[in-house]
Rosetta silent file (secondary structure, phi, psi, omega in degrees, C-alpha in Angstrom):
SEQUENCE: XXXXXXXXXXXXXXXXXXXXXXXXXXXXXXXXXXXXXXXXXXXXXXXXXXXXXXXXXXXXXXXXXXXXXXXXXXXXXXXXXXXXXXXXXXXXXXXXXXXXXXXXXXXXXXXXXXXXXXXXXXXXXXXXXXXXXXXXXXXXXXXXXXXXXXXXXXXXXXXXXXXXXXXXXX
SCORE:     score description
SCORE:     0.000 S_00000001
   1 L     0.000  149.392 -157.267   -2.446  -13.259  -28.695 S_00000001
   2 L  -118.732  125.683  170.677   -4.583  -13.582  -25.690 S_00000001
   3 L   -42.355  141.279  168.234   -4.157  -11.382  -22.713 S_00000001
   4 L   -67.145  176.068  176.450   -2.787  -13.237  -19.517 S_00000001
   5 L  -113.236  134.959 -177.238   -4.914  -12.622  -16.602 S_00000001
   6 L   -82.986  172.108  176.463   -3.520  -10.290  -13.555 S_00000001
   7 L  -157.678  119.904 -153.633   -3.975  -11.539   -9.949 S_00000001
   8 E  -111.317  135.080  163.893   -3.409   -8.650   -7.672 S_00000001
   9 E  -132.514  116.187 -176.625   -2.350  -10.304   -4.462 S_00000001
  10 E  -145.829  174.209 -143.010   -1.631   -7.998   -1.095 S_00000001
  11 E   168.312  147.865 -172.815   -1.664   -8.247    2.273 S_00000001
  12 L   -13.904  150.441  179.767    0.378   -7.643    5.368 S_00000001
  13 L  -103.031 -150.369  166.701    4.040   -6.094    5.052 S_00000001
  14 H   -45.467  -68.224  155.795    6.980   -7.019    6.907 S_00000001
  15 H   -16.664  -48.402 -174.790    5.839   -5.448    9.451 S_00000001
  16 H  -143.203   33.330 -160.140    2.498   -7.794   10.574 S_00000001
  17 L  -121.263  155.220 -161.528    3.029  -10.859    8.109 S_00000001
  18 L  -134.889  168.767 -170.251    3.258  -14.141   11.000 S_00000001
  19 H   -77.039  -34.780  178.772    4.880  -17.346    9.587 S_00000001
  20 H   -79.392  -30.408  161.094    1.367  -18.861    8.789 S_00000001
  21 H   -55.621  -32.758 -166.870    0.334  -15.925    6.934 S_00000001
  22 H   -78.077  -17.086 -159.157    3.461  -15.804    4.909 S_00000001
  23 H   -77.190  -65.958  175.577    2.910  -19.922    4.365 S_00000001
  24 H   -37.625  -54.868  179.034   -0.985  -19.010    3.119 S_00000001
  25 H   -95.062    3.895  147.000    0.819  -16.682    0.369 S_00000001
  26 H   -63.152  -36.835 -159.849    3.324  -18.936   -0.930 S_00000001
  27 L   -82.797  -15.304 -155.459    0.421  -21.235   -1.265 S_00000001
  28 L  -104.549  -41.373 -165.566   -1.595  -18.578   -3.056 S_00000001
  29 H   -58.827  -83.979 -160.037    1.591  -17.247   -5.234 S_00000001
  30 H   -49.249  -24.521 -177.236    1.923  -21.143   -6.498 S_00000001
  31 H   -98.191  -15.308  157.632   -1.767  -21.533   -7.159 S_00000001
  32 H   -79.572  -25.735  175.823   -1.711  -18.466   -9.243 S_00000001
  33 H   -84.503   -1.896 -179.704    1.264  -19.704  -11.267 S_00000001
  34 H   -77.773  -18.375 -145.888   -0.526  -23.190  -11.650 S_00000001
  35 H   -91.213  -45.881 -149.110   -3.138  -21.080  -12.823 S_00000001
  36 L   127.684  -36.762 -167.403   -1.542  -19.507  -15.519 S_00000001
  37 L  -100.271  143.469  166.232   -1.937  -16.050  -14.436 S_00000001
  38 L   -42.581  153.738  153.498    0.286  -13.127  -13.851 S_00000001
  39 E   -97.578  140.707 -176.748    1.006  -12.332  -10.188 S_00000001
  40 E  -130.903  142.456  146.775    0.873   -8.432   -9.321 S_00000001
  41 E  -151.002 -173.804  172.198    1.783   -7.167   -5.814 S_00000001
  42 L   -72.867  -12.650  153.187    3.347   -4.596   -4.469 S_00000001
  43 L   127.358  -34.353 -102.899    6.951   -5.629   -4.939 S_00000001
  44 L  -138.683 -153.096 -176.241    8.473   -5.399   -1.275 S_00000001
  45 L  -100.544  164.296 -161.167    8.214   -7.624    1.863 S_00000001
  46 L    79.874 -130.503  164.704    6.002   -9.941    3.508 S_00000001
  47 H   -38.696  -52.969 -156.434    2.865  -11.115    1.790 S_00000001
  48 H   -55.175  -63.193  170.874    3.782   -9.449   -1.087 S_00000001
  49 H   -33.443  -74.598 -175.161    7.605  -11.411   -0.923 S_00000001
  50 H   -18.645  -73.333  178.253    5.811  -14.620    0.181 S_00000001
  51 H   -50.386  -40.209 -174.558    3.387  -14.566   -2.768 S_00000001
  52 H   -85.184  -15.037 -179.626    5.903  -13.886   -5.330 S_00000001
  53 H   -60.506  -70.834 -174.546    8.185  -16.472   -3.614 S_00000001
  54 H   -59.226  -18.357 -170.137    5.487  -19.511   -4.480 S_00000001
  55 H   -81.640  -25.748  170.681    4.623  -18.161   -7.756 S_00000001
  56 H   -37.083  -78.365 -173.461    8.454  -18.117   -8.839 S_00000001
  57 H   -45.741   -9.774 -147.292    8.793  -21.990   -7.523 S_00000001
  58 L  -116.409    5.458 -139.650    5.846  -22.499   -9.120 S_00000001
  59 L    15.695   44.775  176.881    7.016  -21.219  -12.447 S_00000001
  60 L  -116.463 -159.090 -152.199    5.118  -18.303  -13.029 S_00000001
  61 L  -117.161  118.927 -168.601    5.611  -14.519  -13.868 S_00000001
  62 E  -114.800  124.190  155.628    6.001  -11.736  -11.049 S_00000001
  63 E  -107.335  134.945 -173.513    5.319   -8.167  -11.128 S_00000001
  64 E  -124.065  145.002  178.464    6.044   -6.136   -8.237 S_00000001
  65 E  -104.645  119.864 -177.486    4.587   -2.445   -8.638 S_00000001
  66 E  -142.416  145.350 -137.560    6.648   -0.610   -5.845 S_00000001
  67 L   -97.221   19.925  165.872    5.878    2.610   -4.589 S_00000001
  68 L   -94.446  173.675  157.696   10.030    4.095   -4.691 S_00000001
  69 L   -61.804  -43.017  179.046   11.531    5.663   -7.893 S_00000001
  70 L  -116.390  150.314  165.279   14.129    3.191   -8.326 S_00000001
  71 H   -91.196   41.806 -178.918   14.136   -0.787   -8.385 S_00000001
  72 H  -104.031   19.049  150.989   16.117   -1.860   -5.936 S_00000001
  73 H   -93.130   -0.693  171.268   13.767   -2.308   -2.968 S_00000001
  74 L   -97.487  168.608 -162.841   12.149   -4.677   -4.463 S_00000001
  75 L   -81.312  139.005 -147.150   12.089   -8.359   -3.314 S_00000001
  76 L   -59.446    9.680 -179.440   14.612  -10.430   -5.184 S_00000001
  77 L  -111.324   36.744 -170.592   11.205  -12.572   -6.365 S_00000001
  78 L  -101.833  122.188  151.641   10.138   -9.960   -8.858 S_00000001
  79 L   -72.054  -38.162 -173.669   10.401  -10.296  -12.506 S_00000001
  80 E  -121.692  112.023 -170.854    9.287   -7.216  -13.470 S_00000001
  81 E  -114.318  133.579  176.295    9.996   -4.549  -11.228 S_00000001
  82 E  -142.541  119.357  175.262    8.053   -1.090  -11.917 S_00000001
  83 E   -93.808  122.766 -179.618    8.751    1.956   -9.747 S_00000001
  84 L  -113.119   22.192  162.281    6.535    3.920   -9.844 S_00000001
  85 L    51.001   32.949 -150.441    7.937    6.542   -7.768 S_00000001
  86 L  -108.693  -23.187 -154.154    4.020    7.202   -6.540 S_00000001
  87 H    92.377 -153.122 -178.228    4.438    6.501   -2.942 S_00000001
  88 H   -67.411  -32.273 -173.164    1.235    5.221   -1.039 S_00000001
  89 H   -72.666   12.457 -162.739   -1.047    6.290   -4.418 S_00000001
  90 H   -85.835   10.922  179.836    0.871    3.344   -6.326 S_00000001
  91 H   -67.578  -37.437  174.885   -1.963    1.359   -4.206 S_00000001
  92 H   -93.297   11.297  159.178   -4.494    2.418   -7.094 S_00000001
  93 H   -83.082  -58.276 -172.090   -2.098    1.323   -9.866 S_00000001
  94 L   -74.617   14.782  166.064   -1.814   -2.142   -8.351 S_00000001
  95 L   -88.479  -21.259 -153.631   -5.820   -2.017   -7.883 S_00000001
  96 L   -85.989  -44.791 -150.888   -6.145   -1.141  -11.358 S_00000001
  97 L   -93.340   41.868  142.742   -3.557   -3.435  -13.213 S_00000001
  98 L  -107.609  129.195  172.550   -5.267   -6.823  -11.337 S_00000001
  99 L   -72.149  -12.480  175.573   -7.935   -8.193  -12.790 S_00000001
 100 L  -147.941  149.307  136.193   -8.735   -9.490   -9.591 S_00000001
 101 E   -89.666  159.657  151.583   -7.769   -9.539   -5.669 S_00000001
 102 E  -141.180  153.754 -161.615   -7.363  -11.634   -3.416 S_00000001
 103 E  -103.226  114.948  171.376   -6.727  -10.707    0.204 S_00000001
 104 E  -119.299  140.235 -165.936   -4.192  -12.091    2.438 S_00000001
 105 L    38.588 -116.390  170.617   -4.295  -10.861    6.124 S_00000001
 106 L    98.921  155.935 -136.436   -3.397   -6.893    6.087 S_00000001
 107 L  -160.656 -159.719 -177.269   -3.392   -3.669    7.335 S_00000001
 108 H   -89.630  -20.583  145.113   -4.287   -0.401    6.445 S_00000001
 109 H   -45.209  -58.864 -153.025   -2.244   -0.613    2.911 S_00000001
 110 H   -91.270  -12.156  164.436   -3.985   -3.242    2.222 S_00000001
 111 H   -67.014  -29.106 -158.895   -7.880   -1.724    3.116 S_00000001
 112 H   -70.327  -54.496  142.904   -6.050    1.238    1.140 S_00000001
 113 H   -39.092  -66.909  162.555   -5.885   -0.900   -1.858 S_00000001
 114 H   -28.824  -62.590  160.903   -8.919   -2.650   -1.201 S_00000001
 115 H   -48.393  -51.690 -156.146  -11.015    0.122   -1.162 S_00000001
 116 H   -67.999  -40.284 -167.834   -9.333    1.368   -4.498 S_00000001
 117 H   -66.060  -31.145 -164.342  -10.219   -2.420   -6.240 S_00000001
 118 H   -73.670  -47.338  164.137  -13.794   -1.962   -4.375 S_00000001
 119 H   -68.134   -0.954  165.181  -14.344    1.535   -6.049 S_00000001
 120 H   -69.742  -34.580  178.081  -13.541    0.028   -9.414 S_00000001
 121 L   107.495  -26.265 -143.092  -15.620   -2.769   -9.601 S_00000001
 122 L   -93.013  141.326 -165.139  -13.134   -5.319   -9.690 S_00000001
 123 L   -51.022  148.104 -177.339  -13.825   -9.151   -8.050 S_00000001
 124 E  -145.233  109.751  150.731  -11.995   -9.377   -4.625 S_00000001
 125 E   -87.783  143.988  169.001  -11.488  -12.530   -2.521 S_00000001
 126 E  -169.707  135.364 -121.617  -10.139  -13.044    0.679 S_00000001
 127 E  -103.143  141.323  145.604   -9.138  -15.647    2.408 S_00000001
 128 L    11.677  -65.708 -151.781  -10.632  -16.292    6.075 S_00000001
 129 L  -110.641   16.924 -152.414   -8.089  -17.647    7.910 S_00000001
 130 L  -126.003    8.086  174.095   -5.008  -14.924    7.327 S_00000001
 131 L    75.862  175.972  176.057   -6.081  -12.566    9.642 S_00000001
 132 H    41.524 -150.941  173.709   -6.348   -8.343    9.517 S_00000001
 133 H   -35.719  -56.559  157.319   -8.155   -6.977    6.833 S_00000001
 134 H   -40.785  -93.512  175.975   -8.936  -10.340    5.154 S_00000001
 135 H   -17.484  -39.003 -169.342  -10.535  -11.595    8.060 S_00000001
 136 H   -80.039  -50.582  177.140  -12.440   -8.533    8.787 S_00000001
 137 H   -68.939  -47.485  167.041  -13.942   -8.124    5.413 S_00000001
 138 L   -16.706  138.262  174.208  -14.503  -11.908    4.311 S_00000001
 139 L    63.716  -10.838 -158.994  -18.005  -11.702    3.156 S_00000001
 140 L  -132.082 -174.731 -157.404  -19.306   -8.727    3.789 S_00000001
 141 L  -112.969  178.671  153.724  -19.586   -5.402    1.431 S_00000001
 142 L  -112.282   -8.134  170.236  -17.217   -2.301    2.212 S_00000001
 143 L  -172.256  162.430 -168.181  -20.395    0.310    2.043 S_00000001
 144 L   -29.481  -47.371 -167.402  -23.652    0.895    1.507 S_00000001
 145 L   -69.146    7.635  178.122  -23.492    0.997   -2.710 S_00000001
 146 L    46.500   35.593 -157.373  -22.485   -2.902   -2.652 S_00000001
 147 L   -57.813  -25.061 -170.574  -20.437   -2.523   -5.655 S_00000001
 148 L  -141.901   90.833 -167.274  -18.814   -5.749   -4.667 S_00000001
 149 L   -73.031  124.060  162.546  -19.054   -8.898   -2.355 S_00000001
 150 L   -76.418  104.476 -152.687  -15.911   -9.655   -0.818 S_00000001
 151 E  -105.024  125.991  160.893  -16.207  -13.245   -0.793 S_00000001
 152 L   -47.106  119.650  143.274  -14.581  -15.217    2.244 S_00000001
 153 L  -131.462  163.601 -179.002  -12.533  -18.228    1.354 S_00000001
 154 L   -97.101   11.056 -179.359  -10.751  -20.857    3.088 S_00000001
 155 L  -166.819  154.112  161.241   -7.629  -21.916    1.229 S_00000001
 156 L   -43.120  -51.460 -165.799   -5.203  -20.649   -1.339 S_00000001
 157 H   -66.029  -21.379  159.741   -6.565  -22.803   -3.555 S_00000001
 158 H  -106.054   16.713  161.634   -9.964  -21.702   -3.639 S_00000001
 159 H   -69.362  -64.762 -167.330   -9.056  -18.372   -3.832 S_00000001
 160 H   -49.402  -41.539 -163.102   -7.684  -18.516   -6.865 S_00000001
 161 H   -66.698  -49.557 -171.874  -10.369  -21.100   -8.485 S_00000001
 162 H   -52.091  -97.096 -149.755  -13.298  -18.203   -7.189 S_00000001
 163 H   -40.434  -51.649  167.842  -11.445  -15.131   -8.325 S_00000001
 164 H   -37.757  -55.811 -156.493  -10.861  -17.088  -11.956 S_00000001
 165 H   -71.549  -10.699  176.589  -14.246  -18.288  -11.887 S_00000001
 166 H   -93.786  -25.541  176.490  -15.300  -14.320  -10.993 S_00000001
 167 H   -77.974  -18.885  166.755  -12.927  -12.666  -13.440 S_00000001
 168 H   -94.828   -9.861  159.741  -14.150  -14.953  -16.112 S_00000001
 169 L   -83.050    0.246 -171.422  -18.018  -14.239  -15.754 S_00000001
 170 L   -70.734    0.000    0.000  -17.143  -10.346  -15.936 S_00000001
């Protein structure tokens, strides 16, 4: 049997997620379940909700990693709910268990993650037009060792097709 592929997708919370951002990560949740690939997020609301929202309709398989002890905060579009009772550090369990990100909008959670996927090695997209952190990042490196180009895209849809096509030259 052949491992599925993870897709780590995070990104604004309740909190800063705007109706077009949450629209962008419906779009992204459904092109990862068209895909094939797991969806990973953080479990909860906003982006995370969004994304797990499209991947559902879309009929694919949600994990939400969520940083309480028990699983009932997470959003009702979770298959797999895993508490991991870490708090804020459950940022570098969902960098590690994606094989890839991609970046929607975002905040300081989600540079917090970021950074963790960046020290890791692991491919990171993010798309352009979503604001925060995305936006900020798109393109560019997060420090001098380059471990990783954060490559700017412009739709759900080529997020996913990059981050595939970068997770599959690894």
């Amino acid at each position: 049997m052949t491992k599925k592929i993870q897709i780590l997708i995070i990104g604004h919370n309740q909190n800063g997620i705007t109706p077009k951002t949450e629209k962008i990560a419906y779009e992204t949740g459904m092109e990862v379940a068209k895909s094939g690939a797991v969806l990973i997020t953080g479990g909860l609301e906003g982006v995370m909700k969004a994304a797990s929202h499209g991947a559902k309709d879309g009929g694919g398989i949600t994990v939400g990693i969520i940083p309480q002890n028990e699983p009932s905060p997470a959003n009702e579009y979770c298959d797999i709910v895993i508490p991991s009772g870490m708090g804020l550090a459950r940022d570098f369990l969902n960098a590690l268990s994606g094989d890839g990100v991609i970046i929607i909008g975002g905040g300081a959670g989600t540079l917090s993650e970021t950074c963790a996927a960046y020290m890791h090695n692991k491919p990171i997209v993010a798309i352009k037009n979503s604001g925060g952190i995305a936006e900020k990042y798109a393109d560019t490196y997060l420090d001098h060792r380059k471990n990783v180009l954060i490559t700017g895209v412009s739709s759900p849809k080529e997020a996913v097709k990059v981050l595939l096509e970068k997770i599959n030259s690894v």
